[in-house]
Structure formats: C-alpha cells, structure tokens
C-alpha cells in the first residue's frame, strides 16, 4: 500500500484521471515540445515541485504531531 505522501502515486493518479477524460492521440508524463509531437490532441503531465507547509509557515496553528501539509505542484500541457 502506498504512503499518503507518495508523490509518484499522486502524479500517476492525476495522469490517469486526465488521460481518461477524453481520447488523446498522444499522452505522457514527460513533457514533449510542440514540434516533437506527431499526433494531436496531446496531453502531458509534469511534476514541477513540492511545497512543504509546516506549523511555523502557516497562519493557523496546527496541532502538534500532525504531518506537514505538502502541496504537489504539477503542470498539465494540452496541445490541439
């Protein structure tokens, strides 16, 4: 079972959700430049980073013992 902080599982779930949204001629998790894509429409999901928010960086106080909030930053590129 994956950890709730498993970024790979989160990115895979996001990609799977978007990939099923419509019929893409090309899709992937590695961004390709427009000129390298041969079939359209195309969709790419790219993980760009993470932002960790701890009790000291939040405006509200969190209870002690809770894990930090982690925002996973992703970009979705759609070519038509």
PDB file of N, CA and C in Angstrom:
ATOM      1  N   UNK A   1       0.846  -1.174   0.000  1.00  0.00           N
ATOM      2  CA  UNK A   1       0.000   0.000   0.000  1.00  0.00           C
ATOM      3  C   UNK A   1       0.898   1.246   0.000  1.00  0.00           C
ATOM      4  N   UNK A   2       0.530   2.212  -0.794  1.00  0.00           N
ATOM      5  CA  UNK A   2       1.339   3.424  -0.917  1.00  0.00           C
ATOM      6  C   UNK A   2       1.132   4.341   0.286  1.00  0.00           C
ATOM      7  N   UNK A   3       2.192   5.046   0.626  1.00  0.00           N
ATOM      8  CA  UNK A   3       2.121   6.058   1.676  1.00  0.00           C
ATOM      9  C   UNK A   3       1.260   7.217   1.185  1.00  0.00           C
ATOM     10  N   UNK A   4       0.530   7.913   2.082  1.00  0.00           N
ATOM     11  CA  UNK A   4      -0.259   9.064   1.640  1.00  0.00           C
ATOM     12  C   UNK A   4       0.622  10.186   1.083  1.00  0.00           C
ATOM     13  N   UNK A   5       1.921  10.139   1.345  1.00  0.00           N
ATOM     14  CA  UNK A   5       2.827  11.163   0.834  1.00  0.00           C
ATOM     15  C   UNK A   5       3.623  10.657  -0.368  1.00  0.00           C
ATOM     16  N   UNK A   6       3.176   9.587  -0.990  1.00  0.00           N
ATOM     17  CA  UNK A   6       3.852   9.009  -2.144  1.00  0.00           C
ATOM     18  C   UNK A   6       3.570   9.869  -3.377  1.00  0.00           C
ATOM     19  N   UNK A   7       4.521  10.737  -3.721  1.00  0.00           N
ATOM     20  CA  UNK A   7       4.314  11.664  -4.834  1.00  0.00           C
ATOM     21  C   UNK A   7       4.122  10.942  -6.164  1.00  0.00           C
ATOM     22  N   UNK A   8       4.812   9.840  -6.354  1.00  0.00           N
ATOM     23  CA  UNK A   8       4.667   9.087  -7.602  1.00  0.00           C
ATOM     24  C   UNK A   8       3.234   8.578  -7.759  1.00  0.00           C
ATOM     25  N   UNK A   9       2.654   8.071  -6.679  1.00  0.00           N
ATOM     26  CA  UNK A   9       1.268   7.596  -6.722  1.00  0.00           C
ATOM     27  C   UNK A   9       0.306   8.751  -6.986  1.00  0.00           C
ATOM     28  N   UNK A  10       0.576   9.905  -6.407  1.00  0.00           N
ATOM     29  CA  UNK A  10      -0.274  11.083  -6.622  1.00  0.00           C
ATOM     30  C   UNK A  10      -0.202  11.524  -8.080  1.00  0.00           C
ATOM     31  N   UNK A  11       1.007  11.585  -8.625  1.00  0.00           N
ATOM     32  CA  UNK A  11       1.170  12.014 -10.018  1.00  0.00           C
ATOM     33  C   UNK A  11       0.558  10.993 -10.977  1.00  0.00           C
ATOM     34  N   UNK A  12       0.695   9.720 -10.682  1.00  0.00           N
ATOM     35  CA  UNK A  12       0.097   8.684 -11.517  1.00  0.00           C
ATOM     36  C   UNK A  12      -1.428   8.783 -11.485  1.00  0.00           C
ATOM     37  N   UNK A  13      -2.004   9.035 -10.313  1.00  0.00           N
ATOM     38  CA  UNK A  13      -3.458   9.183 -10.196  1.00  0.00           C
ATOM     39  C   UNK A  13      -3.944  10.400 -10.983  1.00  0.00           C
ATOM     40  N   UNK A  14      -3.219  11.512 -10.911  1.00  0.00           N
ATOM     41  CA  UNK A  14      -3.591  12.700 -11.670  1.00  0.00           C
ATOM     42  C   UNK A  14      -3.521  12.419 -13.169  1.00  0.00           C
ATOM     43  N   UNK A  15      -2.433  11.788 -13.605  1.00  0.00           N
ATOM     44  CA  UNK A  15      -2.279  11.467 -15.019  1.00  0.00           C
ATOM     45  C   UNK A  15      -3.395  10.536 -15.487  1.00  0.00           C
ATOM     46  N   UNK A  16      -3.692   9.509 -14.710  1.00  0.00           N
ATOM     47  CA  UNK A  16      -4.735   8.542 -15.077  1.00  0.00           C
ATOM     48  C   UNK A  16      -6.097   9.222 -15.193  1.00  0.00           C
ATOM     49  N   UNK A  17      -6.401  10.107 -14.263  1.00  0.00           N
ATOM     50  CA  UNK A  17      -7.671  10.839 -14.293  1.00  0.00           C
ATOM     51  C   UNK A  17      -7.782  11.705 -15.552  1.00  0.00           C
ATOM     52  N   UNK A  18      -6.731  12.454 -15.847  1.00  0.00           N
ATOM     53  CA  UNK A  18      -6.762  13.328 -17.021  1.00  0.00           C
ATOM     54  C   UNK A  18      -6.709  12.540 -18.329  1.00  0.00           C
ATOM     55  N   UNK A  19      -5.972  11.440 -18.330  1.00  0.00           N
ATOM     56  CA  UNK A  19      -5.854  10.623 -19.535  1.00  0.00           C
ATOM     57  C   UNK A  19      -7.200  10.009 -19.918  1.00  0.00           C
ATOM     58  N   UNK A  20      -8.027   9.709 -18.921  1.00  0.00           N
ATOM     59  CA  UNK A  20      -9.333   9.107 -19.168  1.00  0.00           C
ATOM     60  C   UNK A  20     -10.403  10.145 -19.512  1.00  0.00           C
ATOM     61  N   UNK A  21     -10.080  11.429 -19.393  1.00  0.00           N
ATOM     62  CA  UNK A  21     -11.068  12.491 -19.612  1.00  0.00           C
ATOM     63  C   UNK A  21     -11.554  12.551 -21.056  1.00  0.00           C
ATOM     64  N   UNK A  22     -10.686  12.209 -21.990  1.00  0.00           N
ATOM     65  CA  UNK A  22     -11.047  12.217 -23.406  1.00  0.00           C
ATOM     66  C   UNK A  22     -10.079  11.297 -24.134  1.00  0.00           C
ATOM     67  N   UNK A  23     -10.233  11.176 -25.425  1.00  0.00           N
ATOM     68  CA  UNK A  23      -9.322  10.347 -26.210  1.00  0.00           C
ATOM     69  C   UNK A  23      -8.173  11.210 -26.702  1.00  0.00           C
ATOM     70  N   UNK A  24      -6.983  10.947 -26.181  1.00  0.00           N
ATOM     71  CA  UNK A  24      -5.786  11.673 -26.591  1.00  0.00           C
ATOM     72  C   UNK A  24      -5.045  10.841 -27.625  1.00  0.00           C
ATOM     73  N   UNK A  25      -4.571  11.467 -28.679  1.00  0.00           N
ATOM     74  CA  UNK A  25      -3.730  10.762 -29.649  1.00  0.00           C
ATOM     75  C   UNK A  25      -2.351  10.524 -29.059  1.00  0.00           C
ATOM     76  N   UNK A  26      -1.906  11.444 -28.218  1.00  0.00           N
ATOM     77  CA  UNK A  26      -0.609  11.336 -27.544  1.00  0.00           C
ATOM     78  C   UNK A  26      -0.787  11.799 -26.105  1.00  0.00           C
ATOM     79  N   UNK A  27      -0.219  11.049 -25.178  1.00  0.00           N
ATOM     80  CA  UNK A  27      -0.228  11.491 -23.778  1.00  0.00           C
ATOM     81  C   UNK A  27       0.989  10.901 -23.087  1.00  0.00           C
ATOM     82  N   UNK A  28       1.415  11.571 -22.030  1.00  0.00           N
ATOM     83  CA  UNK A  28       2.562  11.072 -21.308  1.00  0.00           C
ATOM     84  C   UNK A  28       2.867  11.910 -20.087  1.00  0.00           C
ATOM     85  N   UNK A  29       3.810  11.425 -19.296  1.00  0.00           N
ATOM     86  CA  UNK A  29       4.211  12.148 -18.097  1.00  0.00           C
ATOM     87  C   UNK A  29       5.509  12.893 -18.302  1.00  0.00           C
ATOM     88  N   UNK A  30       6.081  12.774 -19.471  1.00  0.00           N
ATOM     89  CA  UNK A  30       7.278  13.543 -19.807  1.00  0.00           C
ATOM     90  C   UNK A  30       6.878  14.553 -20.880  1.00  0.00           C
ATOM     91  N   UNK A  31       7.046  15.827 -20.576  1.00  0.00           N
ATOM     92  CA  UNK A  31       6.652  16.890 -21.488  1.00  0.00           C
ATOM     93  C   UNK A  31       7.477  16.838 -22.767  1.00  0.00           C
ATOM     94  N   UNK A  32       6.781  16.866 -23.886  1.00  0.00           N
ATOM     95  CA  UNK A  32       7.436  16.963 -25.187  1.00  0.00           C
ATOM     96  C   UNK A  32       7.148  18.337 -25.767  1.00  0.00           C
ATOM     97  N   UNK A  33       8.108  18.945 -26.446  1.00  0.00           N
ATOM     98  CA  UNK A  33       7.823  20.213 -27.100  1.00  0.00           C
ATOM     99  C   UNK A  33       6.825  20.003 -28.245  1.00  0.00           C
ATOM    100  N   UNK A  34       6.102  21.036 -28.549  1.00  0.00           N
ATOM    101  CA  UNK A  34       5.080  21.007 -29.594  1.00  0.00           C
ATOM    102  C   UNK A  34       5.624  20.400 -30.889  1.00  0.00           C
ATOM    103  N   UNK A  35       6.826  20.772 -31.258  1.00  0.00           N
ATOM    104  CA  UNK A  35       7.407  20.317 -32.522  1.00  0.00           C
ATOM    105  C   UNK A  35       7.750  18.828 -32.523  1.00  0.00           C
ATOM    106  N   UNK A  36       7.838  18.215 -31.360  1.00  0.00           N
ATOM    107  CA  UNK A  36       8.171  16.789 -31.277  1.00  0.00           C
ATOM    108  C   UNK A  36       6.933  15.894 -31.254  1.00  0.00           C
ATOM    109  N   UNK A  37       5.759  16.482 -31.106  1.00  0.00           N
ATOM    110  CA  UNK A  37       4.515  15.710 -31.045  1.00  0.00           C
ATOM    111  C   UNK A  37       4.017  15.482 -32.467  1.00  0.00           C
ATOM    112  N   UNK A  38       3.745  14.226 -32.800  1.00  0.00           N
ATOM    113  CA  UNK A  38       3.312  13.904 -34.169  1.00  0.00           C
ATOM    114  C   UNK A  38       1.815  13.689 -34.297  1.00  0.00           C
ATOM    115  N   UNK A  39       1.115  13.400 -33.196  1.00  0.00           N
ATOM    116  CA  UNK A  39      -0.328  13.166 -33.239  1.00  0.00           C
ATOM    117  C   UNK A  39      -1.024  14.045 -32.212  1.00  0.00           C
ATOM    118  N   UNK A  40      -2.086  14.684 -32.637  1.00  0.00           N
ATOM    119  CA  UNK A  40      -2.847  15.591 -31.779  1.00  0.00           C
ATOM    120  C   UNK A  40      -4.281  15.099 -31.662  1.00  0.00           C
ATOM    121  N   UNK A  41      -5.005  15.404 -30.595  1.00  0.00           N
ATOM    122  CA  UNK A  41      -4.625  16.210 -29.442  1.00  0.00           C
ATOM    123  C   UNK A  41      -3.656  15.457 -28.530  1.00  0.00           C
ATOM    124  N   UNK A  42      -2.906  16.236 -27.764  1.00  0.00           N
ATOM    125  CA  UNK A  42      -1.897  15.663 -26.880  1.00  0.00           C
ATOM    126  C   UNK A  42      -2.019  16.262 -25.486  1.00  0.00           C
ATOM    127  N   UNK A  43      -1.675  15.448 -24.481  1.00  0.00           N
ATOM    128  CA  UNK A  43      -1.742  15.886 -23.094  1.00  0.00           C
ATOM    129  C   UNK A  43      -0.521  15.354 -22.368  1.00  0.00           C
ATOM    130  N   UNK A  44       0.117  16.239 -21.600  1.00  0.00           N
ATOM    131  CA  UNK A  44       1.289  15.861 -20.816  1.00  0.00           C
ATOM    132  C   UNK A  44       1.147  16.399 -19.399  1.00  0.00           C
ATOM    133  N   UNK A  45       1.535  15.592 -18.429  1.00  0.00           N
ATOM    134  CA  UNK A  45       1.510  15.995 -17.021  1.00  0.00           C
ATOM    135  C   UNK A  45       2.949  15.965 -16.527  1.00  0.00           C
ATOM    136  N   UNK A  46       3.358  17.059 -15.920  1.00  0.00           N
ATOM    137  CA  UNK A  46       4.742  17.186 -15.464  1.00  0.00           C
ATOM    138  C   UNK A  46       4.770  17.604 -14.000  1.00  0.00           C
ATOM    139  N   UNK A  47       5.543  16.886 -13.196  1.00  0.00           N
ATOM    140  CA  UNK A  47       5.733  17.240 -11.783  1.00  0.00           C
ATOM    141  C   UNK A  47       6.806  18.312 -11.711  1.00  0.00           C
ATOM    142  N   UNK A  48       6.469  19.473 -11.144  1.00  0.00           N
ATOM    143  CA  UNK A  48       7.430  20.575 -11.088  1.00  0.00           C
ATOM    144  C   UNK A  48       8.037  20.791  -9.712  1.00  0.00           C
ATOM    145  N   UNK A  49       7.413  20.311  -8.685  1.00  0.00           N
ATOM    146  CA  UNK A  49       7.999  20.504  -7.368  1.00  0.00           C
ATOM    147  C   UNK A  49       6.990  20.285  -6.260  1.00  0.00           C
ATOM    148  N   UNK A  50       7.468  20.496  -5.052  1.00  0.00           N
ATOM    149  CA  UNK A  50       6.648  20.340  -3.858  1.00  0.00           C
ATOM    150  C   UNK A  50       6.865  21.543  -2.956  1.00  0.00           C
ATOM    151  N   UNK A  51       5.844  21.864  -2.203  1.00  0.00           N
ATOM    152  CA  UNK A  51       5.965  22.934  -1.216  1.00  0.00           C
ATOM    153  C   UNK A  51       5.525  22.373   0.126  1.00  0.00           C
ATOM    154  N   UNK A  52       6.410  22.415   1.087  1.00  0.00           N
ATOM    155  CA  UNK A  52       6.120  21.905   2.423  1.00  0.00           C
ATOM    156  C   UNK A  52       5.664  23.060   3.303  1.00  0.00           C
ATOM    157  N   UNK A  53       4.500  22.906   3.907  1.00  0.00           N
ATOM    158  CA  UNK A  53       3.980  23.915   4.825  1.00  0.00           C
ATOM    159  C   UNK A  53       3.948  23.306   6.218  1.00  0.00           C
ATOM    160  N   UNK A  54       4.724  23.857   7.102  1.00  0.00           N
ATOM    161  CA  UNK A  54       4.767  23.376   8.475  1.00  0.00           C
ATOM    162  C   UNK A  54       3.999  24.346   9.363  1.00  0.00           C
ATOM    163  N   UNK A  55       3.847  24.009  10.623  1.00  0.00           N
ATOM    164  CA  UNK A  55       3.115  24.867  11.551  1.00  0.00           C
ATOM    165  C   UNK A  55       3.704  26.266  11.591  1.00  0.00           C
ATOM    166  N   UNK A  56       5.016  26.382  11.471  1.00  0.00           N
ATOM    167  CA  UNK A  56       5.645  27.699  11.538  1.00  0.00           C
ATOM    168  C   UNK A  56       5.413  28.517  10.268  1.00  0.00           C
ATOM    169  N   UNK A  57       5.090  27.866   9.139  1.00  0.00           N
ATOM    170  CA  UNK A  57       4.878  28.608   7.896  1.00  0.00           C
ATOM    171  C   UNK A  57       3.400  28.851   7.598  1.00  0.00           C
ATOM    172  N   UNK A  58       2.520  28.315   8.425  1.00  0.00           N
ATOM    173  CA  UNK A  58       1.083  28.517   8.239  1.00  0.00           C
ATOM    174  C   UNK A  58       0.593  29.646   9.133  1.00  0.00           C
ATOM    175  N   UNK A  59      -0.456  30.323   8.694  1.00  0.00           N
ATOM    176  CA  UNK A  59      -1.023  31.386   9.524  1.00  0.00           C
ATOM    177  C   UNK A  59      -1.849  30.796  10.666  1.00  0.00           C
ATOM    178  N   UNK A  60      -2.398  29.618  10.470  1.00  0.00           N
ATOM    179  CA  UNK A  60      -3.146  28.959  11.537  1.00  0.00           C
ATOM    180  C   UNK A  60      -2.218  27.989  12.243  1.00  0.00           C
ATOM    181  N   UNK A  61      -2.443  27.805  13.509  1.00  0.00           N
ATOM    182  CA  UNK A  61      -1.660  26.835  14.264  1.00  0.00           C
ATOM    183  C   UNK A  61      -2.246  25.440  14.034  1.00  0.00           C
ATOM    184  N   UNK A  62      -1.372  24.492  13.745  1.00  0.00           N
ATOM    185  CA  UNK A  62      -1.786  23.095  13.593  1.00  0.00           C
ATOM    186  C   UNK A  62      -1.450  22.353  14.879  1.00  0.00           C
ATOM    187  N   UNK A  63      -2.237  21.340  15.163  1.00  0.00           N
ATOM    188  CA  UNK A  63      -1.974  20.540  16.354  1.00  0.00           C
ATOM    189  C   UNK A  63      -0.625  19.833  16.223  1.00  0.00           C
ATOM    190  N   UNK A  64       0.061  19.724  17.305  1.00  0.00           N
ATOM    191  CA  UNK A  64       1.345  19.036  17.337  1.00  0.00           C
ATOM    192  C   UNK A  64       1.151  17.574  16.961  1.00  0.00           C
ATOM    193  N   UNK A  65       2.086  17.051  16.213  1.00  0.00           N
ATOM    194  CA  UNK A  65       2.032  15.648  15.825  1.00  0.00           C
ATOM    195  C   UNK A  65       1.454  15.401  14.454  1.00  0.00           C
ATOM    196  N   UNK A  66       0.790  16.404  13.881  1.00  0.00           N
ATOM    197  CA  UNK A  66       0.255  16.242  12.529  1.00  0.00           C
ATOM    198  C   UNK A  66       1.384  16.398  11.519  1.00  0.00           C
ATOM    199  N   UNK A  67       1.350  15.632  10.452  1.00  0.00           N
ATOM    200  CA  UNK A  67       2.389  15.788   9.434  1.00  0.00           C
ATOM    201  C   UNK A  67       2.244  17.143   8.742  1.00  0.00           C
ATOM    202  N   UNK A  68       3.319  17.629   8.132  1.00  0.00           N
ATOM    203  CA  UNK A  68       3.218  18.904   7.423  1.00  0.00           C
ATOM    204  C   UNK A  68       2.302  18.783   6.211  1.00  0.00           C
ATOM    205  N   UNK A  69       1.710  19.885   5.813  1.00  0.00           N
ATOM    206  CA  UNK A  69       0.942  19.909   4.569  1.00  0.00           C
ATOM    207  C   UNK A  69       1.928  19.961   3.418  1.00  0.00           C
ATOM    208  N   UNK A  70       1.693  19.185   2.411  1.00  0.00           N
ATOM    209  CA  UNK A  70       2.570  19.169   1.246  1.00  0.00           C
ATOM    210  C   UNK A  70       1.722  19.427   0.008  1.00  0.00           C
ATOM    211  N   UNK A  71       2.059  20.486  -0.718  1.00  0.00           N
ATOM    212  CA  UNK A  71       1.415  20.782  -1.985  1.00  0.00           C
ATOM    213  C   UNK A  71       2.296  20.236  -3.093  1.00  0.00           C
ATOM    214  N   UNK A  72       1.733  19.399  -3.931  1.00  0.00           N
ATOM    215  CA  UNK A  72       2.463  18.863  -5.073  1.00  0.00           C
ATOM    216  C   UNK A  72       2.115  19.739  -6.268  1.00  0.00           C
ATOM    217  N   UNK A  73       3.124  20.382  -6.835  1.00  0.00           N
ATOM    218  CA  UNK A  73       2.918  21.266  -7.985  1.00  0.00           C
ATOM    219  C   UNK A  73       3.072  20.474  -9.275  1.00  0.00           C
ATOM    220  N   UNK A  74       2.072  20.582 -10.142  1.00  0.00           N
ATOM    221  CA  UNK A  74       2.101  19.882 -11.423  1.00  0.00           C
ATOM    222  C   UNK A  74       1.658  20.840 -12.516  1.00  0.00           C
ATOM    223  N   UNK A  75       2.185  20.603 -13.705  1.00  0.00           N
ATOM    224  CA  UNK A  75       1.740  21.350 -14.886  1.00  0.00           C
ATOM    225  C   UNK A  75       1.063  20.364 -15.833  1.00  0.00           C
ATOM    226  N   UNK A  76      -0.045  20.800 -16.412  1.00  0.00           N
ATOM    227  CA  UNK A  76      -0.731  19.999 -17.424  1.00  0.00           C
ATOM    228  C   UNK A  76      -0.653  20.773 -18.724  1.00  0.00           C
ATOM    229  N   UNK A  77      -0.079  20.155 -19.746  1.00  0.00           N
ATOM    230  CA  UNK A  77       0.092  20.767 -21.064  1.00  0.00           C
ATOM    231  C   UNK A  77      -0.855  20.085 -22.036  1.00  0.00           C
ATOM    232  N   UNK A  78      -1.682  20.889 -22.699  1.00  0.00           N
ATOM    233  CA  UNK A  78      -2.625  20.370 -23.696  1.00  0.00           C
ATOM    234  C   UNK A  78      -2.292  20.986 -25.056  1.00  0.00           C
ATOM    235  N   UNK A  79      -2.115  20.139 -26.046  1.00  0.00           N
ATOM    236  CA  UNK A  79      -1.855  20.590 -27.417  1.00  0.00           C
ATOM    237  C   UNK A  79      -3.017  20.134 -28.292  1.00  0.00           C
ATOM    238  N   UNK A  80      -3.475  21.034 -29.155  1.00  0.00           N
ATOM    239  CA  UNK A  80      -4.553  20.695 -30.059  1.00  0.00           C
ATOM    240  C   UNK A  80      -4.196  21.042 -31.479  1.00  0.00           C
TER     241      UNK A  80
END
